[in-house]
Short mmCIF file of C-alpha atoms and ligand atoms in Angstrom, two decimals:
data_model
loop_
_atom_site.label_atom_id
_atom_site.label_comp_id
_atom_site.label_asym_id
_atom_site.label_seq_id
_atom_site.Cartn_x
_atom_site.Cartn_y
_atom_site.Cartn_z
CA MET A 28 0.00 0.07 0.02
CA LEU A 29 1.27 3.31 -0.84
CA ILE A 30 0.56 5.00 2.51
CA LYS A 31 2.85 2.52 4.28
CA ARG A 32 6.12 4.21 5.14
CA VAL A 33 9.23 2.54 5.95
CA PRO A 34 10.87 3.63 9.30
CA ASP A 35 13.53 6.34 9.27
CA MET A 36 13.88 6.89 5.60
CA PRO A 37 15.86 10.14 5.04
CA ALA A 38 13.38 12.69 3.96
CA SER A 39 14.93 12.79 0.50
CA GLU A 40 13.77 9.18 -0.07
CA ILE A 41 10.14 9.73 0.75
CA THR A 42 7.99 10.60 -2.15
CA ASP A 43 5.96 13.63 -1.49
CA GLU A 44 2.77 11.59 -2.11
CA ARG A 45 3.57 9.04 0.61
CA LEU A 46 4.52 11.68 3.16
CA TYR A 47 1.40 13.73 2.18
CA TRP A 48 -1.10 10.93 2.66
CA GLY A 49 0.41 9.14 5.62
CA ARG A 50 0.55 12.61 7.29
CA ARG A 51 -3.20 13.50 6.28
CA GLN A 52 -4.42 10.07 7.62
CA PHE A 53 -2.71 10.53 10.89
CA LEU A 54 -4.05 14.15 11.48
CA ARG A 55 -7.54 12.92 10.52
CA ALA A 56 -7.12 10.21 13.26
CA VAL A 57 -5.93 12.90 15.77
CA ALA A 58 -8.83 15.27 14.94
CA GLY A 59 -11.28 12.36 15.75
CA THR A 60 -10.27 12.17 19.40
CA ALA A 61 -11.76 14.36 22.04
CA VAL A 62 -8.27 15.67 23.19
CA GLY A 63 -7.15 18.61 21.07
CA THR A 64 -3.46 19.13 20.66
CA ALA A 65 -3.14 22.52 22.36
CA THR A 66 -3.17 21.31 25.83
CA LEU A 67 -0.98 18.23 25.58
CA TRP A 68 2.38 19.91 25.29
CA SER A 69 3.60 23.36 24.99
CA PRO A 70 6.52 23.32 22.71
CA ALA A 71 7.90 26.30 24.59
CA SER A 72 8.09 24.49 27.84
CA PRO A 73 11.76 23.94 28.58
CA ALA A 74 13.06 20.51 28.74
CA VAL A 75 14.14 20.87 32.21
CA GLU A 76 10.61 21.43 33.49
CA ALA A 77 9.77 18.09 31.54
CA LEU A 78 12.65 16.28 33.19
CA GLU A 79 11.69 17.61 36.65
CA ALA A 80 8.05 16.50 36.18
CA GLN A 81 9.22 12.82 36.13
CA ALA A 82 9.54 10.83 39.19
CA SER A 83 12.98 10.09 40.35
CA LEU A 84 14.08 6.45 40.33
CA GLN A 85 15.93 5.45 43.65
CA GLY A 86 18.93 3.21 44.18
CA LEU A 87 20.37 3.24 40.86
CA GLU A 88 23.69 1.40 40.27
CA LYS A 89 26.13 2.66 37.53
CA SER A 90 26.76 0.01 35.02
CA GLY A 91 30.17 -1.16 33.85
CA LEU A 92 28.59 -1.43 30.53
CA SER A 93 28.05 2.03 29.97
CA THR A 94 29.94 4.06 27.19
CA THR A 95 32.01 6.88 28.19
CA GLU A 96 30.82 8.94 25.31
CA GLU A 97 28.96 12.07 26.10
CA PRO A 98 25.15 11.50 26.39
CA ASN A 99 22.82 13.48 24.14
CA SER A 100 20.65 16.21 26.04
CA PHE A 101 17.32 15.32 27.55
CA ASP A 102 15.82 17.79 25.04
CA ASP A 103 17.41 15.84 21.94
CA ILE A 104 16.36 12.31 23.44
CA THR A 105 12.68 13.40 23.98
CA SER A 106 12.00 15.65 21.01
CA TYR A 107 13.38 13.41 18.11
CA ASN A 108 11.50 10.02 18.30
CA ASN A 109 10.05 7.22 16.39
CA PHE A 110 6.76 6.00 17.77
CA TYR A 111 4.33 5.51 15.01
CA GLU A 112 1.52 4.96 17.44
CA PHE A 113 1.81 8.86 17.88
CA GLY A 114 2.52 9.92 14.32
CA LEU A 115 4.91 9.82 11.55
CA ASP A 116 7.02 12.78 12.21
CA LYS A 117 9.86 13.07 14.63
CA GLU A 118 8.05 15.56 16.83
CA ASP A 119 4.70 13.96 16.84
CA PRO A 120 5.61 11.60 19.81
CA ARG A 121 6.42 14.49 22.09
CA ARG A 122 3.20 16.22 21.13
CA TYR A 123 0.72 13.39 21.20
CA ALA A 124 2.14 10.81 23.62
CA GLY A 125 1.15 12.50 26.71
CA ARG A 126 -2.40 11.28 26.46
CA LEU A 127 -1.31 7.82 26.95
CA LYS A 128 -2.11 6.45 30.52
CA THR A 129 0.70 4.26 31.81
CA ARG A 130 -0.70 3.54 35.18
CA PRO A 131 -1.98 0.98 35.96
CA TRP A 132 0.14 -1.20 33.77
CA THR A 133 0.56 -4.82 33.62
CA ILE A 134 3.02 -6.98 31.88
CA LYS A 135 2.54 -10.58 31.06
CA VAL A 136 5.42 -12.99 30.72
CA ASP A 137 4.23 -16.16 29.26
CA GLY A 138 4.67 -19.03 26.57
CA GLU A 139 7.22 -21.62 26.77
CA VAL A 140 7.93 -21.06 30.51
CA GLY A 141 7.44 -23.15 33.73
CA LYS A 142 6.09 -20.20 35.60
CA PRO A 143 4.14 -17.68 33.76
CA ALA A 144 3.60 -14.38 35.35
CA GLU A 145 1.65 -11.24 35.29
CA TYR A 146 3.12 -8.16 37.02
CA ALA A 147 1.90 -5.02 38.00
CA LEU A 148 4.64 -2.94 36.43
CA ASP A 149 5.68 -1.30 39.81
CA ASP A 150 6.03 -4.87 41.37
CA LEU A 151 8.42 -5.91 38.40
CA ILE A 152 10.52 -2.89 38.83
CA LYS A 153 10.85 -3.62 42.56
CA LEU A 154 11.93 -7.08 41.83
CA ASN A 155 15.14 -5.71 40.14
CA GLN A 156 18.12 -3.83 40.71
CA LEU A 157 17.92 -0.67 38.64
CA GLU A 158 20.93 0.52 36.70
CA GLU A 159 22.07 3.57 34.85
CA ARG A 160 23.18 2.22 31.36
CA ILE A 161 24.59 4.88 28.91
CA TYR A 162 24.37 3.38 25.50
CA ARG A 163 24.92 4.29 21.85
CA PHE A 164 21.57 3.97 19.98
CA ARG A 165 21.56 3.91 16.13
CA CYS A 166 18.34 4.13 14.08
CA VAL A 167 18.19 2.42 10.72
CA GLU A 168 17.44 6.01 9.28
CA GLY A 169 21.16 6.96 9.73
CA TRP A 170 21.01 9.15 12.92
CA SER A 171 22.38 8.12 16.38
CA MET A 172 22.36 9.35 20.08
CA VAL A 173 23.90 8.43 23.25
CA ILE A 174 21.20 7.78 25.80
CA PRO A 175 21.63 7.38 29.58
CA TRP A 176 18.65 4.71 30.21
CA VAL A 177 17.61 3.22 33.54
CA GLY A 178 16.66 -0.17 33.58
CA PHE A 179 17.59 -3.90 34.34
CA PRO A 180 18.57 -6.92 32.29
CA LEU A 181 15.90 -8.59 30.33
CA ALA A 182 17.66 -11.81 31.44
CA ALA A 183 16.75 -11.42 35.01
CA VAL A 184 12.98 -11.18 34.12
CA LEU A 185 13.26 -14.27 31.67
CA LYS A 186 15.04 -16.42 34.24
CA ARG A 187 12.47 -15.90 36.83
CA VAL A 188 9.77 -17.44 34.60
CA GLU A 189 11.88 -20.49 34.09
CA PRO A 190 12.11 -20.88 30.17
CA THR A 191 11.54 -24.45 28.99
CA SER A 192 13.75 -26.31 26.54
CA ARG A 193 11.42 -25.48 23.70
CA ALA A 194 11.88 -21.76 24.24
CA LYS A 195 14.21 -20.43 21.33
CA TYR A 196 12.82 -16.98 20.79
CA VAL A 197 11.30 -14.11 22.70
CA ALA A 198 8.24 -12.21 21.27
CA PHE A 199 7.37 -8.75 22.50
CA THR A 200 4.07 -6.75 21.93
CA THR A 201 3.13 -3.06 22.40
CA LEU A 202 0.12 -1.97 24.18
CA LEU A 203 -3.08 -1.71 21.44
CA ARG A 204 -4.94 1.16 22.65
CA PRO A 205 -6.26 3.22 19.77
CA SER A 206 -8.33 5.59 21.95
CA GLU A 207 -5.00 6.85 23.41
CA MET A 208 -2.55 6.05 20.37
CA PRO A 209 -4.06 7.81 17.25
CA GLY A 210 -1.52 6.18 14.98
CA GLN A 211 -3.23 2.84 15.69
CA ARG A 212 -6.27 4.41 13.89
CA THR A 213 -4.34 4.46 10.62
CA ASP A 214 -2.82 1.64 8.68
CA VAL A 215 0.88 2.85 8.49
CA LEU A 216 1.79 -0.47 10.29
CA GLU A 217 -0.12 -3.44 11.42
CA TRP A 218 -0.86 -3.07 15.13
CA PRO A 219 0.00 -3.76 17.77
CA TYR A 220 3.82 -3.20 17.11
CA VAL A 221 5.67 -6.48 17.63
CA GLU A 222 9.38 -7.40 17.82
CA GLY A 223 11.45 -10.51 18.59
CA LEU A 224 14.83 -11.59 19.63
CA ARG A 225 16.53 -15.07 19.61
CA LEU A 226 16.58 -16.35 23.14
CA ASP A 227 20.47 -15.84 23.21
CA GLU A 228 20.14 -12.28 22.22
CA ALA A 229 17.47 -11.64 24.71
CA MET A 230 19.49 -13.23 27.60
CA HIS A 231 22.63 -11.28 26.61
CA PRO A 232 23.72 -8.86 29.48
CA LEU A 233 23.56 -5.79 27.37
CA THR A 234 19.81 -6.45 26.45
CA ILE A 235 17.76 -4.40 29.05
CA LEU A 236 14.13 -3.50 29.80
CA ALA A 237 14.44 0.31 30.30
CA VAL A 238 11.90 2.11 32.76
CA GLY A 239 13.77 5.41 32.85
CA LEU A 240 16.05 8.08 31.22
CA TYR A 241 18.36 10.59 33.17
CA GLY A 242 17.53 9.20 36.45
CA LYS A 243 13.65 9.73 36.14
CA THR A 244 10.92 7.68 34.91
CA LEU A 245 10.61 7.42 31.16
CA VAL A 246 8.57 10.17 29.44
CA ASN A 247 5.92 8.71 27.07
CA GLN A 248 7.46 9.34 23.71
CA ASN A 249 10.57 7.23 24.67
CA GLY A 250 8.29 4.22 25.38
CA ALA A 251 7.00 4.67 28.84
CA PRO A 252 6.32 2.81 31.15
CA ILE A 253 8.77 -0.03 29.84
CA ARG A 254 10.61 -0.59 26.61
CA LEU A 255 13.37 -2.78 25.19
CA VAL A 256 16.79 -1.54 24.47
CA VAL A 257 19.07 -3.69 22.33
CA PRO A 258 22.00 -1.40 21.67
CA TRP A 259 23.73 -3.29 18.86
CA LYS A 260 20.80 -3.55 16.84
CA TYR A 261 18.90 -0.83 14.75
CA GLY A 262 16.50 1.25 16.76
CA PHE A 263 13.27 -0.39 15.62
CA LYS A 264 14.15 -3.54 17.45
CA SER A 265 13.86 -1.56 20.78
CA ILE A 266 10.03 -1.84 21.15
CA LYS A 267 8.10 0.50 23.29
CA SER A 268 5.36 0.44 25.77
CA ILE A 269 5.46 -3.29 26.31
CA VAL A 270 2.58 -5.40 27.53
CA ARG A 271 3.53 -8.83 26.80
CA ILE A 272 6.75 -10.77 26.52
CA SER A 273 6.47 -14.33 25.27
CA LEU A 274 8.92 -17.18 25.00
CA VAL A 275 8.27 -19.11 21.98
CA GLU A 276 9.57 -22.05 19.81
CA LYS A 277 9.54 -20.34 16.25
CA GLN A 278 10.89 -17.04 15.14
CA PRO A 279 8.11 -14.63 15.79
CA PRO A 280 6.92 -11.89 13.24
CA THR A 281 8.29 -8.26 13.66
CA SER A 282 6.54 -5.25 12.42
CA TRP A 283 9.01 -3.78 10.13
CA ASN A 284 9.95 -7.15 8.63
CA ARG A 285 6.34 -7.87 7.95
CA SER A 286 5.72 -4.31 6.46
CA ALA A 287 8.78 -4.38 4.16
CA PRO A 288 10.71 -7.60 4.28
CA GLN A 289 13.13 -6.82 1.63
CA GLU A 290 14.26 -3.88 3.66
CA TYR A 291 14.16 -5.12 7.26
CA GLY A 292 15.16 -8.61 8.40
CA PHE A 293 14.63 -10.33 11.75
CA TYR A 294 18.20 -9.68 12.97
CA SER A 295 18.92 -6.15 11.99
CA ASN A 296 22.19 -5.94 13.55
CA VAL A 297 24.12 -2.54 12.97
CA ASN A 298 26.22 -3.31 10.09
CA PRO A 299 28.08 -0.63 8.15
CA ASP A 300 28.76 -3.22 5.45
CA VAL A 301 25.34 -4.01 4.41
CA ASP A 302 23.59 -1.05 2.91
CA HIS A 303 19.84 -0.53 3.20
CA PRO A 304 18.49 -1.17 -0.32
CA ARG A 305 17.82 2.53 -0.64
CA TRP A 306 20.87 4.05 1.24
CA SER A 307 24.22 3.41 2.75
CA GLN A 308 24.59 2.54 6.41
CA ALA A 309 28.27 3.34 6.41
CA ARG A 310 27.93 6.50 8.21
CA GLU A 311 25.50 8.23 10.70
CA ARG A 312 24.56 11.55 12.01
CA ARG A 313 24.93 11.80 15.84
CA ILE A 314 22.09 14.28 16.88
CA GLY A 315 23.65 17.44 17.92
CA GLU A 316 26.76 17.05 15.53
CA PHE A 317 27.34 18.46 12.12
CA PHE A 318 29.77 16.06 10.46
CA ARG A 319 28.76 12.38 10.13
CA ARG A 320 30.68 9.83 11.78
CA LYS A 321 31.47 6.22 10.76
CA THR A 322 29.05 3.50 11.92
CA LEU A 323 30.75 0.88 13.82
CA PRO A 324 29.84 -2.92 13.36
CA PHE A 325 27.29 -3.90 16.00
CA ASN A 326 27.17 -0.27 16.81
CA GLY A 327 30.54 -0.43 18.81
CA TYR A 328 29.38 -3.55 20.55
CA ALA A 329 31.12 -6.13 18.52
CA ASP A 330 33.53 -7.21 21.27
CA GLN A 331 30.57 -8.42 23.40
CA VAL A 332 28.06 -9.61 20.84
CA ALA A 333 29.81 -10.80 17.52
CA GLY A 334 30.19 -14.07 19.07
CA LEU A 335 26.32 -14.61 18.93
CA TYR A 336 26.60 -14.72 15.22
CA ALA A 337 29.61 -16.91 14.68
CA GLY A 338 29.13 -18.88 11.48
CA MET A 339 26.05 -16.98 10.19
CA ASP A 340 26.04 -15.01 7.04
CA LEU A 341 24.78 -11.64 8.14
CA ARG A 342 24.43 -10.33 4.65
CA LYS A 343 21.62 -12.91 4.10
CA LEU A 344 20.37 -12.79 7.83
CA TYR A 345 20.05 -9.16 7.96
N1 MTE B 425 5.80 0.59 19.62
C1 MTE B 425 6.83 0.97 19.05
N2 MTE B 425 8.20 0.77 19.28
C2 MTE B 425 9.12 1.34 18.49
C3 MTE B 425 8.85 2.19 17.44
C4 MTE B 425 7.42 2.37 17.18
O1 MTE B 425 7.08 3.10 16.13
N3 MTE B 425 6.51 1.87 17.87
N4 MTE B 425 9.81 2.76 16.67
C5 MTE B 425 11.12 2.21 16.90
C6 MTE B 425 12.21 3.02 16.13
S1 MTE B 425 12.18 3.07 14.46
C7 MTE B 425 13.23 3.61 16.93
S2 MTE B 425 14.65 4.36 16.20
C8 MTE B 425 13.17 3.78 18.50
C9 MTE B 425 13.09 5.20 18.86
O2 MTE B 425 13.38 5.19 20.24
P1 MTE B 425 13.49 6.61 20.95
O3 MTE B 425 12.28 7.48 20.54
O4 MTE B 425 13.51 6.34 22.30
O5 MTE B 425 14.88 7.24 20.46
O6 MTE B 425 11.86 3.17 18.88
C10 MTE B 425 11.46 2.02 18.16
N5 MTE B 425 10.34 1.37 19.06
MO1 MO B 426 14.43 3.57 13.88
#
């Protein structure tokens, strides 16, 4: 379908027609809701106020897995987002995500496990030691940031439910709530957004569930109240606003692969040597910088994760 858009395409790649119709469809969906846009977010309100408005997270440990690179500002991280449930433009999530209610929030962990569980989010958080993890983040569109997440290893959550020997993959599902997510009233993607990892990727110590940013709870545009972060993969693997984590036997469907399989594979490891069919992945623009920098294999995490893919042809399994 023409109105379907691939994630993160450079603006130059998007035909005017697609952008026009995708945007119109979204605005029509927003107009159909009771809440207008004016009260949701004043673009003039300084980022510091937004940061202060979030609850502080207590007892954070500093992680040895953090990069020493300088983090992007809170303003950068919360104003330039992909979250198609809230629109196609980078500024849409900040404008429209405020209406999403993130409490109460339950998250189900089920499937091929001995002890399926359903947690109130705050209980799940209490079960885990929160850490600050400063990670590089690379979007398939060609931009990158450094983000000080707060979270805990996904492995801790998975171990607690005791995966069976049949569990080979992990499937993640975003909330489906069109009344608060206007993008879900359009067909830019099939909803809800879904993602997946192989079990060993999911269990890797770098893979975290993030519940915060800059020491505070997540703002909605970044995937509140809980989102995945897989720093060696393109950004779209890092699914937001998760309600279900299922251990499964077979490779699960993923939203962007389903939408454009020739462009987005299941693995989606950051790989400067494999071009996107419509643009090079060799370089990236760090938000806030002028000159582009070289993209690193596995986004700079090769020492830790390359071993997961030994013997695989990552040109085929992109
Ligand atoms: N549910 C959901 N998760 C999502 C997306 C989305 O549209 N919906 N976009 C993905 C993409 S393409 C990117 S680059 C990151 C952006 O995360 P950030 O806004 O926190 O930087 O979220 C990912 N997770
Ligand atoms: Mo992305």
